[in-house]
Coordinates of C-alpha atoms in Angstrom, one line a residue:
M1 CA -22.7 108.0 -29.7
H2 CA -21.9 104.8 -28.2
S3 CA -21.1 105.4 -24.5
N4 CA -17.9 103.3 -22.8
K5 CA -19.5 103.5 -19.5
H6 CA -20.3 99.4 -20.4
F7 CA -16.8 98.4 -20.2
R8 CA -16.6 97.7 -16.3
F9 CA -12.6 96.4 -17.0
P10 CA -10.5 97.7 -18.8
V11 CA -8.2 94.9 -21.5
L12 CA -5.6 94.8 -19.0
G13 CA -8.5 93.7 -16.7
L14 CA -9.5 91.0 -18.9
V15 CA -6.6 89.1 -19.4
I16 CA -6.0 89.1 -16.1
V17 CA -9.2 87.1 -15.6
S18 CA -8.5 84.6 -18.2
I19 CA -5.2 83.7 -16.5
M20 CA -6.3 82.8 -13.1
L21 CA -8.9 80.8 -15.2
L22 CA -6.8 78.5 -17.0
A23 CA -4.9 78.9 -13.4
G24 CA -8.2 77.3 -12.0
I25 CA -9.1 80.1 -9.4
L26 CA -12.6 80.8 -9.6
V27 CA -13.8 83.8 -11.1
M28 CA -17.3 84.8 -9.7
F29 CA -18.5 88.3 -10.7
G30 CA -21.1 89.7 -8.2
P31 CA -23.0 92.8 -8.1
A32 CA -23.1 95.2 -11.2
G33 CA -20.3 93.3 -12.5
V34 CA -18.0 93.0 -9.9
A35 CA -15.8 90.3 -10.2
V36 CA -15.4 87.9 -6.7
I37 CA -11.9 85.9 -7.5
T38 CA -11.7 82.5 -4.6
A39 CA -9.1 79.8 -5.1
S40 CA -11.1 76.4 -6.5
A41 CA -10.3 73.7 -2.7
E42 CA -7.6 70.8 -2.6
T43 CA -7.4 68.0 -0.2
T44 CA -4.9 66.2 0.3
Y45 CA -4.8 62.0 1.5
M46 CA -3.7 59.4 3.1
I47 CA -4.8 56.3 0.9
N48 CA -3.6 52.6 2.6
D49 CA -3.7 49.7 -0.2
N50 CA -3.5 46.9 3.0
G51 CA -0.9 48.8 4.0
K52 CA 0.8 50.5 1.7
V53 CA 1.0 54.0 2.1
S54 CA 0.8 56.7 0.1
Y55 CA -0.8 61.0 -0.4
Y56 CA -2.7 62.5 -3.0
T57 CA -3.7 65.8 -3.3
T58 CA -7.0 66.4 -5.5
S59 CA -9.9 68.5 -5.8
A60 CA -12.5 65.6 -5.8
T61 CA -14.2 65.2 -2.5
D62 CA -15.6 61.5 -3.6
P63 CA -13.0 58.9 -2.2
A64 CA -13.7 56.6 -5.2
D65 CA -12.6 59.7 -7.6
V66 CA -9.8 60.3 -5.4
L67 CA -9.0 56.6 -5.6
D68 CA -9.7 56.6 -9.2
E69 CA -7.3 59.6 -10.0
A70 CA -4.3 58.4 -8.4
G71 CA -4.4 54.7 -9.9
L72 CA -5.4 52.6 -7.5
E73 CA -8.1 50.0 -8.7
L74 CA -11.0 48.8 -7.1
G75 CA -11.6 44.6 -7.1
I76 CA -15.0 43.3 -7.0
D77 CA -14.9 41.9 -3.2
D78 CA -12.5 45.3 -2.7
T79 CA -14.3 48.3 -0.1
Y80 CA -12.8 50.9 1.5
T81 CA -12.9 52.6 4.7
I82 CA -13.3 56.7 5.7
T83 CA -11.2 58.3 8.6
E84 CA -8.8 60.4 9.6
S85 CA -4.9 60.0 9.8
N86 CA -2.1 62.4 11.0
G87 CA -4.3 65.1 10.8
Y88 CA -5.2 63.5 6.8
P89 CA -8.6 61.9 5.8
G90 CA -6.9 58.6 5.3
I91 CA -9.2 55.9 2.6
Y92 CA -8.4 52.5 3.9
V93 CA -8.3 49.7 0.9
K94 CA -9.2 47.0 1.8
R95 CA -7.9 43.9 -0.9
I96 CA -10.2 40.1 -0.4
Q97 CA -8.2 37.7 0.9
A98 CA -8.3 34.6 -1.1
V99 CA -7.6 31.6 1.7
T100 CA -7.6 28.3 1.5
I101 CA -8.4 25.8 4.3
D102 CA -7.5 22.0 4.3
N103 CA -10.1 20.2 6.6
G104 CA -9.1 16.8 7.2
G105 CA -7.9 16.6 2.6
Q106 CA -12.0 18.1 2.8
L107 CA -11.0 21.3 -0.1
L108 CA -12.6 24.5 1.4
R109 CA -11.5 28.1 -0.6
T110 CA -13.4 31.0 1.1
G111 CA -12.5 35.2 0.6
T112 CA -11.4 37.7 3.9
Y113 CA -10.4 41.0 5.4
G114 CA -7.9 40.5 7.3
E115 CA -7.9 38.0 10.3
T116 CA -6.4 36.0 12.3
V117 CA -6.5 32.4 11.8
E118 CA -8.9 31.7 14.8
S119 CA -11.8 34.3 13.9
L120 CA -11.4 32.8 10.4
L121 CA -12.1 29.1 11.4
S122 CA -14.9 30.1 14.3
R123 CA -16.3 32.4 11.8
L124 CA -16.7 29.4 9.3
N125 CA -18.5 27.2 12.0
V126 CA -14.5 24.3 11.4
T127 CA -14.5 22.9 15.0
W128 CA -10.8 21.0 15.8
D129 CA -9.9 19.5 18.9
S130 CA -7.1 19.3 21.1
D131 CA -5.4 15.5 18.8
D132 CA -6.0 17.6 15.8
T133 CA -3.4 19.7 14.1
I134 CA -3.4 23.0 13.1
S135 CA -0.3 24.1 10.3
E136 CA -0.8 27.5 11.3
D137 CA -0.9 29.4 14.8
L138 CA -4.8 30.4 15.4
S139 CA -3.4 34.1 16.0
A140 CA -0.9 34.3 12.8
E141 CA -3.2 37.2 10.1
T142 CA -4.1 35.7 7.3
Y143 CA -2.7 37.1 4.3
D144 CA -3.9 36.7 0.0
G145 CA -2.6 32.9 -1.1
M146 CA -3.0 31.9 2.2
T147 CA -3.3 28.1 2.8
I148 CA -4.9 25.9 6.6
T149 CA -4.1 22.8 6.9
I150 CA -5.8 21.0 9.1
S151 CA -4.8 17.3 10.2
R152 CA -7.8 15.0 11.4
R153 CA -6.8 12.3 14.2
T154 CA -8.7 9.2 14.4
Y155 CA -8.3 5.6 16.2
A156 CA -9.8 2.8 16.2
T157 CA -9.0 -1.2 17.7
E158 CA -8.4 -3.9 15.3
S159 CA -8.3 -7.7 15.6
Y160 CA -6.9 -9.6 12.4
S161 CA -5.1 -12.9 11.8
K162 CA -1.4 -12.6 11.1
T163 CA 0.7 -15.9 10.2
V164 CA 3.5 -16.6 11.8
P165 CA 6.3 -19.3 9.4
N166 CA 7.6 -21.8 10.4
T167 CA 11.0 -22.2 9.8
T168 CA 13.3 -25.7 8.1
I169 CA 15.7 -27.9 10.3
Y170 CA 18.5 -29.7 8.7
Q171 CA 19.3 -32.8 10.9
D172 CA 22.2 -35.5 9.7
D173 CA 21.4 -38.9 8.7
P174 CA 24.5 -41.3 8.3
D175 CA 22.0 -43.8 7.4
L176 CA 20.9 -41.6 4.5
P177 CA 23.6 -41.2 1.8
E178 CA 25.7 -38.5 1.6
G179 CA 24.1 -35.4 0.3
Q180 CA 20.7 -37.0 -0.1
E181 CA 17.9 -35.2 1.6
E182 CA 14.8 -37.1 3.2
V183 CA 11.3 -34.9 4.9
V184 CA 11.1 -36.0 8.3
T185 CA 8.7 -33.4 9.3
S186 CA 6.8 -31.8 6.5
G187 CA 5.7 -28.6 9.2
S188 CA 3.3 -25.7 8.6
E189 CA 3.2 -22.5 9.3
G190 CA 1.1 -21.4 12.3
E191 CA -1.3 -18.4 12.7
V192 CA -1.8 -15.5 15.8
L193 CA -5.2 -13.1 15.9
C194 CA -3.8 -9.6 17.0
T195 CA -5.1 -6.3 18.0
A196 CA -3.9 -3.0 17.6
R197 CA -4.5 0.5 18.9
V198 CA -5.0 2.2 14.9
T199 CA -4.3 6.2 14.5
Y200 CA -5.7 7.6 10.9
E201 CA -4.9 11.0 9.9
N202 CA -6.5 12.2 7.5
G203 CA -8.0 8.4 6.4
Q204 CA -4.4 7.1 5.9
E205 CA -3.0 5.2 9.3
V206 CA 0.0 6.9 9.9
D207 CA 0.9 4.3 13.3
R208 CA -0.5 0.6 14.7
K209 CA 0.0 -0.2 18.1
I210 CA -0.9 -4.3 18.8
L211 CA -1.7 -4.7 22.7
S212 CA -2.1 -8.3 22.1
N213 CA -0.9 -11.6 20.0
Q214 CA -3.2 -14.4 20.9
V215 CA -1.5 -17.7 19.4
V216 CA -4.3 -19.5 16.8
K217 CA -1.5 -22.5 16.3
A218 CA 1.5 -23.0 17.0
P219 CA 3.6 -23.4 14.0
V220 CA 5.8 -26.7 13.1
N221 CA 9.0 -26.6 11.9
Q222 CA 10.0 -28.6 8.5
V223 CA 12.5 -31.2 9.8
I224 CA 14.9 -32.7 6.6
S225 CA 17.8 -35.8 7.1
V226 CA 20.6 -34.8 5.6
G227 CA 22.7 -38.3 5.0
T228 CA 26.5 -38.7 5.5
A229 CA 26.3 -41.8 4.6
P230 CA 29.8 -42.7 2.1
V231 CA 28.4 -43.1 -1.3
R232 CA 29.9 -46.5 -2.8
E233 CA 31.5 -47.1 -6.5
S234 CA 28.9 -48.9 -7.7
N235 CA 30.8 -51.8 -9.1
G236 CA 28.0 -52.6 -13.0
E237 CA 26.3 -55.2 -9.2
L238 CA 24.1 -55.4 -7.5
T239 CA 25.2 -55.8 -3.3
I240 CA 23.2 -56.5 -0.4
G241 CA 24.7 -55.5 2.4
D242 CA 23.7 -56.2 6.0
G243 CA 21.3 -53.6 5.9
V244 CA 23.3 -51.2 2.6
I245 CA 22.0 -52.5 -0.7
V246 CA 23.8 -51.0 -3.8
T247 CA 22.5 -50.9 -6.4
E248 CA 23.7 -52.4 -9.9
D249 CA 24.2 -48.4 -10.2
G250 CA 25.3 -48.0 -7.6
D251 CA 22.4 -46.4 -5.5
V252 CA 23.1 -46.6 -2.2
L253 CA 19.8 -47.9 -0.3
T254 CA 18.6 -48.5 3.5
Y255 CA 16.1 -51.9 4.4
T256 CA 14.9 -52.6 8.0
N257 CA 13.8 -56.0 7.7
R258 CA 14.4 -59.3 4.5
K259 CA 10.4 -60.9 4.2
T260 CA 11.3 -63.7 1.1
M261 CA 8.0 -64.6 -0.2
V262 CA 5.5 -65.7 -3.8
A263 CA 5.9 -63.6 -6.2
T264 CA 3.7 -63.4 -8.6
A265 CA 3.5 -60.8 -12.1
Y266 CA 0.3 -59.1 -13.5
S267 CA -0.8 -57.0 -16.3
C268 CA -3.1 -53.8 -17.8
E269 CA -2.5 -54.9 -21.5
A270 CA -5.7 -56.2 -21.5
T271 CA -7.4 -53.3 -21.3
G272 CA -5.0 -51.0 -23.3
G273 CA -2.5 -50.0 -20.6
Y274 CA -4.7 -48.5 -18.5
G275 CA -6.0 -49.4 -14.0
I276 CA -6.3 -47.7 -11.6
T277 CA -4.8 -49.8 -7.4
A278 CA -6.6 -50.3 -4.6
T279 CA -5.1 -47.0 -3.3
G280 CA -6.2 -44.8 -6.6
T281 CA -3.5 -44.5 -7.4
R282 CA -2.6 -46.1 -11.8
A283 CA -1.2 -48.8 -12.4
R284 CA 2.5 -49.0 -12.7
V285 CA 5.9 -51.1 -13.2
G286 CA 6.6 -50.9 -9.3
A287 CA 3.5 -49.9 -7.8
I288 CA 3.1 -53.7 -6.7
A289 CA -0.4 -55.3 -5.6
V290 CA -0.3 -57.1 -1.5
D291 CA -2.3 -58.1 1.3
P292 CA -2.3 -54.8 3.5
H293 CA -2.2 -56.4 7.1
V294 CA 0.8 -58.1 5.9
I295 CA 2.5 -55.1 4.4
P296 CA 0.7 -52.1 5.1
Y297 CA -0.7 -49.9 1.7
G298 CA 2.7 -47.4 1.2
T299 CA 5.5 -49.4 2.4
R300 CA 8.8 -49.3 0.0
M301 CA 10.5 -52.2 -1.2
F302 CA 13.0 -52.9 -3.2
I303 CA 13.1 -56.8 -4.5
V304 CA 14.7 -59.4 -6.3
T305 CA 13.8 -63.2 -6.7
Q306 CA 16.3 -65.3 -4.0
D307 CA 18.3 -67.2 -7.0
G308 CA 19.1 -63.5 -8.4
S309 CA 17.7 -63.9 -11.4
Y310 CA 15.2 -60.9 -11.9
V311 CA 15.7 -57.6 -9.7
Y312 CA 12.6 -55.9 -10.1
G313 CA 14.1 -53.0 -7.7
I314 CA 12.2 -50.1 -5.7
A315 CA 8.4 -51.1 -5.5
T316 CA 5.5 -49.0 -3.6
A317 CA 2.3 -50.7 -2.1
E318 CA -0.7 -49.6 -3.6
D319 CA -2.1 -52.4 -4.9
T320 CA -4.1 -55.8 -3.4
G321 CA -5.3 -59.2 -5.4
H322 CA -7.7 -61.7 -5.4
P323 CA -8.0 -63.2 -1.3
D324 CA -8.1 -66.3 -1.9
Y325 CA -4.5 -65.5 -3.9
I326 CA -2.6 -61.9 -2.8
C327 CA -2.7 -63.2 1.3
G328 CA -0.3 -63.6 3.4
N329 CA 3.2 -63.7 2.3
R330 CA 2.6 -63.6 -1.8
I331 CA 2.4 -60.1 -4.0
D332 CA 1.7 -59.2 -7.0
L333 CA 5.0 -57.9 -9.0
Y334 CA 3.2 -56.2 -12.3
Y335 CA 4.1 -55.3 -15.7
D336 CA 2.9 -53.3 -18.7
T337 CA 3.0 -56.7 -20.6
L338 CA 1.1 -60.0 -20.4
A339 CA 4.5 -61.2 -22.5
E340 CA 7.1 -60.7 -19.1
C341 CA 4.3 -61.3 -16.4
V342 CA 4.5 -65.3 -18.0
Q343 CA 8.4 -65.2 -18.5
F344 CA 8.8 -64.2 -14.6
G345 CA 6.1 -66.8 -13.7
V346 CA 5.0 -68.0 -10.0
R347 CA 9.3 -67.5 -8.4
R348 CA 10.5 -67.0 -4.1
C349 CA 11.4 -63.4 -3.7
D350 CA 13.9 -61.6 -1.2
V351 CA 11.4 -58.5 -0.4
Y352 CA 13.6 -56.1 1.2
I353 CA 11.2 -53.4 3.9
L354 CA 13.1 -49.9 2.8
G355 CA 13.9 -47.5 6.0

């Protein structure tokens, strides 16, 4: 026959113990089966997540477990510190901040847990001087995604040549037909040697100050004469007056001198119509041979026979002949064919030196 002395608790006692266990109350049994009842320890933590404060109560004691239970996930570079705050155990989470430093065009990406701009630059051994500019205040606190731009300024003294343009001057010429232009002076550009102090920012020029200008070559202005003499209407005849020639086409020419000369004719037909003058130009109608001691090369003329039967027209002194034949007041007129030369023969001509 069994004895009931082995049962320490009535049925109601067992039910109470079960409820206490379910409620998180620790039930311990001492000697002789006596139950010792204690409550599980819970702690409230103050959690500061990069300035965002919250409170979390848990029985966990490991800060990592507390943060995990509170739903705060730490990145691989995030960390935390433990310290008391207002009577609560505090967990201060430090999130890594990604900061970009544009150092004069050179990009440097780094991480920080929060510090001043000056502290970060000093820690990275990034230096600057009074001519450089920094986009952020040195006392400003860093933040995630921050970009700090350092503009580097350098200076250089440079010398270079600069072209000075010339100008064109127009002047009235009563000896030229109205509307006709003639270049009196061709003109040319000048040159100046400049010395400048150039400011560069991150390698790009931002300012240039001229220190000195030295004229190496002064510009020469181009001078053009514009004719103002009224144009005479053509009557289909050659008219020669005092200093003025009106051609059959109505062109008005001015001359400064008239010479009476003996003219012959020559051609390059026998050599295929191609020849080179004494001045290196191609032999052609209008390029005549002269005695350069009498008529200098390059002289423009208007030639007509004294009897008016042949009008050679405008010619330029570009060639010379045999000194025994083309000398003194003798000239040789070029024609395209030998037949024209034979027809012309030898004639006395009036040679008007054009102005």
